[in-house]
CSV table of C-alpha atoms in Angstrom, one decimal:
chain,number,residue,atom,x,y,z
A,1,GLY,CA,-7.2,-5.5,16.4
A,2,GLU,CA,-5.1,-2.5,15.8
A,3,SER,CA,-3.4,-2.2,12.4
A,4,VAL,CA,-1.8,0.4,10.1
A,5,GLY,CA,-2.0,-0.5,6.5
A,6,LEU,CA,-1.1,1.0,3.1
A,7,HIS,CA,-3.5,0.7,0.1
A,8,LEU,CA,-1.1,0.1,-2.6
A,9,PRO,CA,2.1,-2.0,-2.4
A,10,THR,CA,3.8,-0.4,-5.5
A,11,LEU,CA,3.7,3.0,-7.1
A,12,SER,CA,5.4,4.1,-10.2
A,13,VAL,CA,5.7,7.8,-11.2
A,14,GLN,CA,7.5,9.9,-13.8
A,15,GLU,CA,10.2,12.1,-12.6
A,16,GLY,CA,9.0,15.6,-11.9
A,17,ASP,CA,5.6,14.4,-11.2
A,18,ASN,CA,3.9,14.5,-7.7
A,19,SER,CA,3.6,11.3,-5.7
A,20,ILE,CA,0.8,10.5,-3.4
A,21,ILE,CA,1.2,7.5,-0.8
A,22,ASN,CA,-1.7,6.5,1.2
A,23,CYS,CA,-2.2,4.8,4.6
A,24,ALA,CA,-5.2,3.7,6.6
A,25,TYR,CA,-5.1,3.2,10.3
A,26,SER,CA,-7.7,1.6,12.6
A,27,ASN,CA,-7.0,2.9,16.2
A,28,SER,CA,-9.0,6.1,16.4
A,29,ALA,CA,-7.3,6.7,19.7
A,30,SER,CA,-3.8,7.3,18.0
A,31,ASP,CA,-2.6,10.8,18.3
A,32,TYR,CA,0.9,10.6,16.5
A,33,PHE,CA,1.9,9.4,13.2
A,34,ILE,CA,5.3,9.2,11.3
A,35,TRP,CA,6.2,8.5,7.7
A,36,TYR,CA,9.6,6.7,7.1
A,37,LYS,CA,11.6,6.2,3.9
A,38,GLN,CA,13.7,3.1,3.6
A,39,GLU,CA,16.2,2.8,0.8
A,40,SER,CA,17.7,-0.4,-0.3
A,41,GLY,CA,20.3,-1.7,2.1
A,42,LYS,CA,19.5,0.9,4.8
A,43,GLY,CA,17.2,1.1,7.8
A,44,PRO,CA,14.0,3.4,7.8
A,45,GLN,CA,14.7,7.1,7.9
A,46,PHE,CA,12.3,9.6,9.5
A,47,ILE,CA,10.6,11.9,6.9
A,48,ILE,CA,7.9,13.8,8.6
A,49,ASP,CA,5.3,13.5,11.5
A,50,ILE,CA,2.0,14.8,12.3
A,51,ARG,CA,-0.1,14.9,15.5
A,52,SER,CA,-3.8,14.3,15.6
A,53,ASN,CA,-4.6,18.0,16.4
A,54,MET,CA,-3.3,18.8,12.9
A,55,ASP,CA,-4.7,18.2,9.4
A,56,LYS,CA,-1.7,19.1,7.4
A,57,ARG,CA,2.0,19.5,7.9
A,58,GLN,CA,4.5,20.4,5.3
A,59,GLY,CA,8.3,19.6,5.0
A,60,GLN,CA,10.7,20.1,2.2
A,61,ARG,CA,8.9,18.7,-0.9
A,62,VAL,CA,6.8,16.5,1.4
A,63,THR,CA,3.4,17.1,2.9
A,64,VAL,CA,1.4,14.8,5.2
A,65,LEU,CA,-2.3,15.0,5.4
A,66,LEU,CA,-4.4,13.5,8.2
A,67,ASN,CA,-8.1,12.8,8.0
A,68,LYS,CA,-9.2,11.7,11.3
A,69,THR,CA,-12.9,11.2,10.1
A,70,VAL,CA,-11.9,8.3,7.9
A,71,LYS,CA,-8.7,7.3,9.6
A,72,HIS,CA,-6.6,8.1,6.6
A,73,LEU,CA,-3.0,9.4,6.2
A,74,SER,CA,-1.3,10.4,3.0
A,75,LEU,CA,2.3,11.4,2.1
A,76,GLN,CA,2.7,13.7,-0.9
A,77,ILE,CA,6.0,14.2,-2.5
A,78,ALA,CA,6.3,17.1,-4.9
A,79,ALA,CA,8.4,17.0,-8.1
A,80,THR,CA,9.6,13.3,-7.5
A,81,GLN,CA,13.2,12.6,-8.1
A,82,PRO,CA,15.0,9.4,-8.7
A,83,GLY,CA,16.5,9.8,-5.2
A,84,ASP,CA,12.9,9.4,-3.8
A,85,SER,CA,12.7,5.7,-5.0
A,86,ALA,CA,12.4,3.7,-1.8
A,87,VAL,CA,9.9,2.0,0.3
A,88,TYR,CA,7.7,4.2,2.3
A,89,PHE,CA,6.0,3.2,5.7
A,90,CYS,CA,3.5,4.9,7.8
A,91,ALA,CA,3.7,4.2,11.4
A,92,GLU,CA,1.5,4.9,14.4
A,93,VAL,CA,2.9,5.6,17.8
A,94,GLN,CA,1.0,3.8,20.6
A,95,GLY,CA,1.3,3.8,24.3
A,96,GLY,CA,4.8,3.7,25.7
A,97,GLY,CA,6.3,5.0,22.5
A,98,LYS,CA,5.8,1.8,20.5
A,99,LEU,CA,5.7,2.2,16.8
A,100,ILE,CA,3.4,0.0,14.8
A,101,PHE,CA,4.2,0.0,11.1
A,102,GLY,CA,2.2,-0.5,7.9
A,103,GLN,CA,3.1,-2.8,5.2
A,104,GLY,CA,5.0,-0.3,3.0
A,105,THR,CA,4.6,1.2,-0.4
A,106,GLU,CA,7.5,0.9,-3.0
A,107,LEU,CA,7.9,4.0,-4.9
A,108,SER,CA,9.8,3.7,-8.4
A,109,VAL,CA,10.6,6.9,-10.2
A,110,LYS,CA,11.0,6.7,-14.0
A,111,PRO,CA,13.4,9.0,-15.6
B,1,GLU,CA,25.6,7.0,9.5
B,2,THR,CA,22.4,7.6,11.5
B,3,GLY,CA,24.1,7.3,15.1
B,4,VAL,CA,22.8,3.7,15.4
B,5,THR,CA,25.4,1.1,14.4
B,6,GLN,CA,24.7,-2.5,13.9
B,7,THR,CA,27.2,-5.4,13.3
B,8,PRO,CA,27.6,-7.5,11.4
B,9,ARG,CA,25.8,-6.2,8.3
B,10,HIS,CA,25.4,-9.8,6.8
B,11,LEU,CA,25.4,-13.1,8.7
B,12,VAL,CA,24.9,-16.6,7.4
B,13,MET,CA,24.4,-19.3,10.0
B,14,GLY,CA,23.5,-22.9,10.3
B,15,MET,CA,20.5,-24.1,12.4
B,16,THR,CA,22.9,-25.4,15.0
B,17,ASN,CA,25.0,-22.2,15.3
B,18,LYS,CA,25.0,-19.8,18.0
B,19,LYS,CA,25.7,-16.1,17.0
B,20,SER,CA,24.9,-12.6,18.3
B,21,LEU,CA,23.9,-9.4,16.8
B,22,LYS,CA,25.2,-6.1,18.1
B,23,CYS,CA,23.7,-2.6,18.2
B,24,GLU,CA,25.2,0.6,19.5
B,25,GLN,CA,23.8,4.1,19.7
B,26,HIS,CA,25.6,7.4,20.4
B,27,LEU,CA,22.6,9.5,20.6
B,28,GLY,CA,21.9,9.5,24.3
B,29,HIS,CA,18.6,7.8,23.8
B,30,ASN,CA,17.1,5.9,26.7
B,31,ALA,CA,15.2,3.3,24.7
B,32,MET,CA,16.2,0.6,22.3
B,33,TYR,CA,14.3,-1.8,20.2
B,34,TRP,CA,14.7,-4.9,18.0
B,35,TYR,CA,12.6,-5.3,15.0
B,36,LYS,CA,12.4,-8.0,12.4
B,37,GLN,CA,11.7,-7.2,8.7
B,38,SER,CA,10.8,-10.1,6.5
B,39,ALA,CA,10.0,-9.8,2.8
B,40,LYS,CA,6.6,-8.3,2.0
B,41,LYS,CA,5.7,-8.0,5.7
B,42,PRO,CA,5.5,-4.9,8.1
B,43,LEU,CA,8.4,-4.3,10.5
B,44,GLU,CA,7.6,-6.5,13.5
B,45,LEU,CA,8.5,-5.3,16.9
B,46,MET,CA,10.4,-7.9,18.9
B,47,PHE,CA,11.8,-6.5,22.1
B,48,VAL,CA,11.7,-3.1,23.9
B,49,TYR,CA,14.3,-1.9,26.5
B,50,ASN,CA,13.8,1.3,28.5
B,51,PHE,CA,16.7,2.4,30.7
B,52,LYS,CA,18.3,-1.2,30.3
B,53,GLU,CA,15.0,-2.9,31.5
B,54,GLN,CA,13.1,-5.0,29.1
B,55,THR,CA,9.6,-3.6,29.0
B,56,GLU,CA,8.2,-5.7,26.1
B,57,ASN,CA,8.6,-9.0,24.6
B,58,ASN,CA,6.3,-9.4,21.6
B,59,SER,CA,5.8,-13.1,21.9
B,60,VAL,CA,9.2,-13.9,20.4
B,61,PRO,CA,10.5,-17.4,20.5
B,62,SER,CA,13.1,-18.2,23.1
B,63,ARG,CA,15.7,-19.0,20.4
B,64,PHE,CA,16.0,-15.2,20.3
B,65,SER,CA,17.5,-13.8,23.5
B,66,PRO,CA,18.1,-10.1,23.9
B,67,GLU,CA,20.7,-8.5,26.2
B,68,CYS,CA,20.9,-4.7,27.2
B,69,PRO,CA,24.0,-4.2,29.3
B,70,ASN,CA,23.6,-0.4,29.3
B,71,SER,CA,21.6,2.2,27.5
B,72,SER,CA,23.9,2.4,24.6
B,73,HIS,CA,24.3,-1.3,23.7
B,74,LEU,CA,21.8,-4.0,22.8
B,75,PHE,CA,22.5,-7.5,21.7
B,76,LEU,CA,20.4,-10.2,20.2
B,77,HIS,CA,21.7,-13.8,20.9
B,78,LEU,CA,20.6,-16.4,18.3
B,79,HIS,CA,20.6,-20.1,18.8
B,80,THR,CA,19.0,-23.0,16.9
B,81,LEU,CA,17.3,-20.8,14.4
B,82,GLN,CA,15.0,-21.9,11.7
B,83,PRO,CA,15.2,-21.0,8.0
B,84,GLU,CA,12.0,-18.9,8.4
B,85,ASP,CA,14.0,-16.7,10.8
B,86,SER,CA,16.0,-15.4,7.8
B,87,ALA,CA,15.2,-11.7,7.7
B,88,LEU,CA,16.6,-8.2,8.2
B,89,TYR,CA,16.9,-7.5,11.9
B,90,LEU,CA,16.8,-3.7,12.6
B,91,CYS,CA,17.8,-2.0,15.8
B,92,ALA,CA,16.3,1.3,16.7
B,93,SER,CA,16.6,3.9,19.5
B,94,SER,CA,14.5,6.8,20.7
B,95,GLN,CA,14.2,9.5,23.3
B,96,ASP,CA,10.6,8.9,24.5
B,97,ALA,CA,9.6,8.6,21.0
B,98,VAL,CA,9.1,12.2,20.6
B,99,ARG,CA,10.5,12.2,17.1
B,100,GLY,CA,10.0,8.4,16.5
B,101,TYR,CA,12.8,6.0,16.2
B,102,THR,CA,16.4,6.3,14.8
B,103,PHE,CA,17.2,3.1,12.9
B,104,GLY,CA,20.3,1.3,12.2
B,105,SER,CA,21.0,-0.2,8.8
B,106,GLY,CA,20.2,-3.7,10.0
B,107,THR,CA,21.8,-7.1,9.9
B,108,ARG,CA,20.7,-9.3,7.0
B,109,LEU,CA,20.5,-12.8,8.5
B,110,THR,CA,20.3,-16.0,6.6
B,111,VAL,CA,19.7,-19.3,8.2
B,112,VAL,CA,20.8,-22.4,6.2
């Protein structure tokens, strides 16, 4: 079946370090992926997206990498800050605009 | 505020109660969604509405009944729920999913 999953449920990093959150997907036909950030008490918020015709996309302090060969996504956060502490989800957009979410990785930033 | 508003934010209900969750979006989107988020589980898609028409019911038990009177409002009617239905219920909207969904803050539901 189709699934989108994350390798690690928790990640702890020191403030100022870079963070890397990984995601594996199984549907090789998927062509659009999104990373969401969910802070405590809030709904998921869009961070960055990438289409399958790209390998890399950069935003402000965030970079998403897509490796279609091994069906792997990663989210890199540069100079991680306490405000980055949250649960991060990757999601795969399927037909009809349906989002399928991975389990989530909880990022904790130590001061 | 994301433009998607959910009420109430918290709800405690007994297994024999009937209650409704409300979602409203002011983004001009044409699709609305209900997701269930349980602890340590991925977000689970429940229902999809496009232009007020239900286009997906993801095998959701009949004790959950959605209603979409117009493209801006979405309800989830609850009756005779079970304790395992306790979760965060998230509403989202999108415009053809071009940029993914915009989520509300959710309703934290506890069934006692």
